[in-house]
Coordinates of N, CA and C in Angstrom, one line a residue:
X4 N -6.4 9.9 3.8 CA -5.0 11.3 3.6 C -5.0 11.8 3.6
X5 N -6.5 13.0 4.0 CA -6.3 14.3 5.1 C -4.9 13.7 6.3
X6 N -5.8 12.6 7.1 CA -5.5 12.7 8.0 C -4.5 12.4 8.7
X7 N -3.5 11.6 7.6 CA -2.0 10.9 7.6 C -1.9 12.2 7.3
X8 N -2.3 13.1 7.3 CA -1.2 14.7 6.6 C -1.0 15.6 7.7
X9 N -3.0 15.5 7.9 CA -2.9 16.0 9.5 C -2.3 15.9 10.7
X10 N -1.8 14.5 10.7 CA -1.1 14.1 12.5 C -0.1 15.0 12.2
X11 N 0.4 14.4 10.8 CA 2.0 15.1 10.8 C 2.5 15.9 10.9
X12 N 1.9 16.3 10.1 CA 2.0 18.4 11.4 C 1.9 19.1 12.5
X13 N 0.8 17.8 12.7 CA 0.7 17.7 14.3 C 2.4 17.4 14.9
X14 N 2.2 15.9 14.3 CA 3.6 16.4 15.2 C 5.4 15.9 14.9
X15 N 4.5 16.6 13.8 CA 6.1 17.2 13.9 C 6.3 19.3 14.8
X16 N 4.9 19.6 14.0 CA 4.6 21.4 15.5 C 4.7 20.6 17.4
X17 N 4.7 19.8 17.3 CA 4.8 18.9 18.6 C 6.3 19.2 19.0
X18 N 7.1 18.0 17.9 CA 8.3 17.8 18.6 C 9.4 19.4 18.6
X19 N 8.7 20.6 17.7 CA 9.1 22.0 17.7 C 9.0 22.5 18.7
X20 N 7.5 22.7 19.6 CA 7.5 22.8 20.5 C 8.0 23.1 21.2
X21 N 7.9 21.1 21.9 CA 8.0 20.9 22.6 C 9.7 20.1 23.0
X22 N 10.5 20.2 22.7 CA 11.7 20.2 21.8 C 12.5 19.0 22.6
X23 N 10.9 17.5 21.7 CA 11.7 16.7 22.2 C 9.8 15.6 21.2
X24 N 10.6 14.4 21.4 CA 10.3 12.7 20.8 C 10.5 12.8 19.1
X25 N 11.4 14.0 19.0 CA 11.6 14.3 17.8 C 11.6 12.8 16.4
X26 N 12.7 11.8 17.6 CA 13.2 10.9 16.7 C 12.1 10.0 16.0
X27 N 11.3 9.9 17.6 CA 9.7 9.2 17.3 C 9.0 10.5 16.2
X28 N 9.1 10.8 15.3 CA 7.7 12.2 15.0 C 9.0 11.4 13.7
X29 N 9.7 11.7 13.0 CA 11.3 11.9 12.2 C 11.2 10.0 11.2
X30 N 10.6 8.9 13.2 CA 10.6 8.0 12.4 C 9.1 7.3 11.9
X31 N 7.9 7.7 12.5 CA 6.8 8.3 11.9 C 7.6 8.5 10.0
X32 N 7.3 9.8 10.2 CA 7.4 10.0 8.7 C 8.2 9.6 7.8
X33 N 9.6 9.3 8.7 CA 10.1 8.0 6.7 C 9.7 7.0 7.2
X34 N 8.7 6.4 8.2 CA 8.4 5.2 7.3 C 6.7 5.1 6.3
X35 N 6.4 6.7 7.1 CA 4.6 6.4 6.3 C 5.4 7.3 4.8
X36 N 6.6 8.0 4.7 CA 6.2 8.7 2.8 C 7.4 7.5 2.4
X37 N 7.9 7.2 3.0 CA 9.2 5.2 2.0 C 8.1 4.8 0.7
X38 N 6.6 5.0 1.5 CA 6.2 3.7 -0.2 C 6.5 4.8 -1.1
X39 N 6.4 6.9 -0.9 CA 6.5 8.1 -2.2 C 6.4 7.6 -3.5
X40 N 7.6 7.1 -3.1 CA 7.7 7.0 -4.7 C 7.4 5.7 -5.5
X41 N 7.0 4.6 -4.9 CA 6.6 4.3 -5.8 C 5.2 4.3 -6.2
X42 N 4.2 4.8 -5.0 CA 3.1 5.5 -5.3 C 3.5 6.4 -6.2
X43 N 3.5 8.1 -6.5 CA 4.0 7.8 -7.9 C 4.5 7.8 -8.6
X44 N 5.0 6.6 -9.1 CA 5.9 6.1 -10.0 C 4.5 5.7 -10.4
X45 N 3.4 4.9 -9.9 CA 2.0 4.3 -10.0 C 2.0 5.5 -11.3
X46 N 1.4 6.3 -10.5 CA 1.0 7.8 -10.9 C 1.6 8.4 -13.1
X47 N 2.3 8.1 -12.4 CA 3.2 8.6 -13.9 C 3.0 7.1 -15.0
X48 N 3.1 5.9 -14.2 CA 2.5 4.8 -15.6 C 1.8 4.9 -15.8
X49 N 0.2 5.6 -14.9 CA -0.9 5.8 -16.0 C -1.4 6.9 -16.4
X50 N -0.8 8.2 -16.0 CA -0.2 9.3 -16.8 C 1.3 8.9 -18.2
X51 N 1.1 8.1 -18.1 CA 1.7 8.0 -19.7 C 1.1 6.3 -20.4
X52 N 0.4 6.0 -19.6 CA 0.0 4.8 -20.8 C 0.3 2.9 -20.1
X53 N 1.2 3.0 -19.6 CA 1.6 1.9 -19.3 C 1.8 1.8 -18.1
X54 N 0.2 1.8 -17.2 CA -0.2 0.9 -16.7 C 0.1 0.0 -16.2
X55 N -1.2 0.2 -16.9 CA -1.6 -1.8 -17.5 C -0.6 -2.4 -18.2
X56 N 0.2 -2.9 -17.5 CA 2.1 -3.3 -18.7 C 2.5 -4.4 -17.1
X57 N 3.2 -5.6 -17.1 CA 3.9 -5.7 -15.9 C 5.0 -4.4 -14.7
X58 N 5.2 -4.1 -15.8 CA 5.8 -2.6 -15.2 C 4.3 -2.2 -13.2
X59 N 4.0 -1.7 -14.5 CA 3.3 -1.4 -12.9 C 2.4 -2.5 -12.4
X60 N 2.5 -3.3 -12.7 CA 2.1 -5.2 -11.6 C 3.7 -4.8 -10.5
X61 N 4.2 -5.0 -11.1 CA 5.8 -4.7 -10.5 C 6.0 -4.1 -9.4
X62 N 5.1 -3.0 -10.1 CA 6.0 -1.5 -9.1 C 4.7 -1.5 -8.2
X63 N 2.9 -1.9 -8.3 CA 1.6 -2.0 -7.3 C 2.1 -3.4 -6.4
X64 N 3.1 -4.6 -6.8 CA 3.3 -5.5 -5.7 C 4.7 -4.7 -4.9
X65 N 6.1 -4.0 -5.6 CA 6.4 -3.6 -4.0 C 6.0 -2.3 -3.8
X66 N 5.0 -1.7 -3.7 CA 4.1 -0.5 -3.0 C 3.6 -1.4 -1.6
X67 N 2.5 -2.9 -1.8 CA 2.3 -3.5 -1.4 C 2.9 -4.4 0.3
X68 N 3.9 -4.4 -1.1 CA 4.6 -5.4 0.3 C 5.6 -4.7 1.5
X69 N 6.2 -4.0 0.7 CA 6.9 -2.2 1.2 C 5.9 -1.7 2.6
X70 N 5.0 -1.4 1.4 CA 4.0 -0.7 2.3 C 3.9 -1.3 3.4
X71 N 2.9 -2.9 3.9 CA 3.1 -3.5 4.4 C 3.9 -4.0 5.6
X72 N 5.3 -4.0 5.6 CA 6.5 -4.4 6.1 C 6.9 -3.1 6.4
X73 N 6.6 -1.5 6.8 CA 7.3 -1.2 7.0 C 6.6 -0.7 7.7
X74 N 5.0 0.0 7.1 CA 4.2 0.8 8.1 C 3.1 0.4 8.7
X75 N 3.0 -1.2 9.0 CA 2.7 -2.1 9.4 C 3.6 -3.4 10.1
X76 N 4.3 -3.2 9.9 CA 5.7 -4.5 10.2 C 6.1 -4.1 11.8
X77 N 7.0 -2.7 10.8 CA 8.2 -2.4 11.6 C 7.6 -1.0 12.3
X78 N 6.7 -0.7 11.7 CA 5.3 0.6 12.6 C 4.7 0.0 14.1
X79 N 4.7 -1.7 13.6 CA 4.0 -2.5 14.6 C 5.1 -2.3 16.2
X80 N 6.3 -2.7 16.2 CA 7.2 -2.7 16.8 C 7.6 -1.6 16.8
X81 N 8.2 -0.5 16.8 CA 8.0 1.0 16.8 C 6.8 1.5 17.6
X82 N 5.5 1.1 17.8 CA 4.8 1.7 18.6 C 4.4 1.1 20.1
X83 N 4.8 -0.1 19.6 CA 5.3 -0.4 21.0 C 6.2 -0.5 21.6
X84 N 7.9 -0.1 21.6 CA 8.3 1.1 22.0 C 8.2 2.0 22.9
X85 N 7.4 2.7 21.9 CA 6.9 3.8 21.9 C 6.7 3.5 23.9
X86 N 5.2 2.1 23.3 CA 3.7 2.7 24.6 C 4.8 2.1 26.3
X87 N 5.8 1.3 25.4 CA 6.2 1.2 27.0 C 7.0 1.5 27.7
X88 N 7.8 2.5 26.5 CA 8.8 3.4 27.0 C 8.0 4.8 27.8
X89 N 8.4 4.9 29.5 CA 7.6 5.6 30.3 C 8.8 7.2 30.0
X90 N 9.3 7.6 28.0 CA 10.4 9.1 28.7 C 9.1 9.5 27.3
X91 N 8.2 9.0 26.2 CA 7.6 10.5 25.9 C 5.9 10.8 26.5
X92 N 5.5 11.5 26.4 CA 4.3 11.8 27.0 C 3.3 11.5 26.3
X93 N 2.0 11.4 27.4 CA 0.9 10.3 26.9 C 0.4 10.7 25.6
X94 N 0.8 12.2 25.3 CA 0.0 12.4 23.9 C 0.9 12.1 22.3
X95 N 1.8 11.9 23.1 CA 2.6 11.4 21.2 C 2.3 10.4 21.4
X96 N 2.6 9.7 22.5 CA 1.5 8.5 22.4 C -0.1 8.3 22.1
X97 N -1.0 9.3 22.2 CA -1.9 9.0 21.5 C -1.4 9.4 20.1
X98 N -0.6 9.6 19.6 CA -0.8 10.1 18.6 C -0.1 9.0 17.1
X99 N 0.8 8.6 17.9 CA 1.5 7.6 17.8 C 0.4 6.3 16.5
X100 N -0.6 6.8 18.0 CA -1.5 4.7 17.9 C -2.1 5.2 16.6
X101 N -2.5 7.0 16.8 CA -3.3 7.3 15.7 C -2.8 7.3 14.8
X102 N -1.4 7.3 14.2 CA -1.3 7.7 12.8 C -0.7 5.9 12.4
X103 N -1.0 5.1 13.4 CA -0.4 3.9 13.7 C -2.6 2.8 12.2
X104 N -3.3 3.8 13.4 CA -4.8 3.9 12.6 C -4.7 3.6 11.2
X105 N -4.4 5.0 11.1 CA -4.3 5.1 10.0 C -3.7 4.6 8.8
X106 N -2.9 4.2 9.2 CA -1.5 3.4 8.0 C -2.5 2.1 7.8
X107 N -3.4 1.7 9.0 CA -3.9 0.6 9.1 C -5.6 1.0 8.1
X108 N -6.6 1.1 8.2 CA -7.1 1.9 7.0 C -6.6 2.6 5.9
X109 N -5.2 2.6 5.8 CA -4.9 2.1 4.3 C -4.3 0.8 3.5
X110 N -4.1 0.5 4.8 CA -2.9 -1.3 4.5 C -4.5 -1.5 3.6
X111 N -5.9 -1.8 5.2 CA -7.1 -3.0 4.3 C -8.2 -1.9 2.7
X112 N -7.2 -1.0 2.8 CA -7.7 -0.3 1.3 C -6.9 -1.2 -0.3
X113 N -5.6 -0.9 0.5 CA -4.0 -1.7 -0.7 C -5.0 -3.3 -1.0
X114 N -4.8 -4.1 0.2 CA -5.3 -5.0 -0.2 C -6.1 -5.6 -0.4
X115 N -7.6 -5.0 0.4 CA -9.1 -4.9 -1.3 C -8.3 -4.6 -3.1
X116 N -8.7 -3.7 -2.7 CA -7.0 -3.0 -4.2 C -6.5 -4.5 -4.5
X117 N -5.1 -5.0 -4.5 CA -4.4 -5.5 -4.8 C -5.0 -6.7 -4.9
X118 N -6.4 -7.3 -3.7 CA -6.5 -8.5 -4.5 C -8.1 -8.6 -5.5
X119 N -8.8 -7.4 -5.7 CA -9.7 -7.7 -6.9 C -8.9 -6.9 -7.3
X120 N -7.4 -7.0 -8.1 CA -6.7 -6.3 -9.1 C -5.7 -8.3 -9.5
X121 N -5.6 -8.8 -8.8 CA -5.5 -10.3 -8.7 C -6.8 -10.6 -9.3
X122 N -7.6 -11.2 -8.2 CA -9.0 -11.3 -9.2 C -9.2 -11.3 -10.4
X123 N -8.7 -10.3 -11.4 CA -9.3 -9.9 -12.7 C -8.1 -10.4 -13.5
X124 N -7.4 -9.8 -12.9 CA -6.2 -11.4 -14.1 C -6.6 -12.7 -13.6
X125 N -6.3 -12.9 -13.4 CA -6.2 -14.1 -12.2 C -7.6 -14.9 -13.6
X126 N -9.2 -14.5 -13.1 CA -9.9 -14.9 -14.6 C -9.2 -14.7 -16.0
X127 N -8.9 -13.6 -16.0 CA -8.7 -13.2 -17.6 C -8.0 -14.0 -18.6
X128 N -6.8 -14.7 -16.8 CA -5.0 -15.4 -17.8 C -6.2 -16.8 -18.5
X129 N -7.2 -17.5 -16.7 CA -8.2 -18.3 -17.3 C -8.8 -18.3 -18.3
X130 N -10.0 -17.3 -18.2 CA -10.1 -17.9 -19.9 C -9.8 -17.3 -20.9
X131 N -8.2 -17.0 -21.5 CA -7.3 -17.5 -22.5 C -7.0 -18.6 -22.7
X132 N -7.3 -19.0 -20.7 CA -6.4 -19.8 -20.5 C -7.7 -21.8 -21.8
X133 N -8.0 -21.6 -21.3 CA -8.9 -21.8 -21.4 C -9.6 -22.2 -22.8
X134 N -10.0 -21.0 -24.2 CA -10.1 -20.8 -25.0 C -8.5 -21.0 -26.1
X135 N -7.4 -21.2 -25.5 CA -7.4 -21.9 -25.7 C -6.7 -23.6 -26.2
X136 N -7.3 -24.1 -25.2 CA -7.8 -25.3 -24.7 C -8.3 -25.8 -25.6
X137 N -9.8 -24.4 -26.2 CA -10.6 -25.0 -27.3 C -10.2 -25.5 -28.5
X138 N -9.4 -24.4 -28.9 CA -8.9 -24.2 -30.0 C -8.0 -26.0 -30.5
X139 N -6.7 -25.9 -29.4 CA -6.2 -27.0 -30.0 C -7.7 -27.9 -29.2
X140 N -7.9 -28.0 -29.2 CA -9.4 -29.5 -29.3 C -9.4 -30.2 -30.3
X141 N -9.8 -28.7 -31.2 CA -11.2 -29.2 -32.2 C -10.1 -27.8 -33.6
X142 N -9.5 -27.6 -33.0 CA -8.9 -26.9 -34.6 C -9.8 -25.1 -34.4
X143 N -10.8 -25.7 -34.3 CA -12.2 -24.1 -33.6 C -11.6 -22.7 -32.2
X144 N -12.5 -22.1 -33.0 CA -12.4 -20.9 -31.4 C -14.4 -20.9 -31.5
X145 N -14.6 -21.7 -30.5 CA -16.1 -21.8 -29.9 C -16.5 -20.0 -30.3
X146 N -18.0 -19.6 -31.2 CA -18.2 -18.3 -30.0 C -19.5 -18.9 -29.8
X147 N -20.4 -17.6 -29.2 CA -21.6 -17.2 -28.8 C -22.8 -16.7 -30.0

């Protein structure tokens, strides 16, 4: 997170000092911050005790989907355009690659979290389903 914010600040300063590449910096910042409302919603749901609900699951899904689509998908296209364009200076291109690399680090972390959460929910669902079948089969809940 520190790398993301440091690169963002340096990008803004660079665009202001040089008077160019403002479009690239703004596009990166917009793409970086578009998921922030969902991230904040997750925090509010946690603080109010509503995170472990259907709403929390929807917010997590939308966050992961938006992050993947915008920061990884659209970001790849924008990075490609920046890299093939002769106009941006070399250090602007290096900054773009650095921001994209940070996005991939976040992406790996997000998908690891999503996998763990989904696996846990799936195992809980399978366990409940198995117990329900046992009760339906013999009328008794098997205890150990």
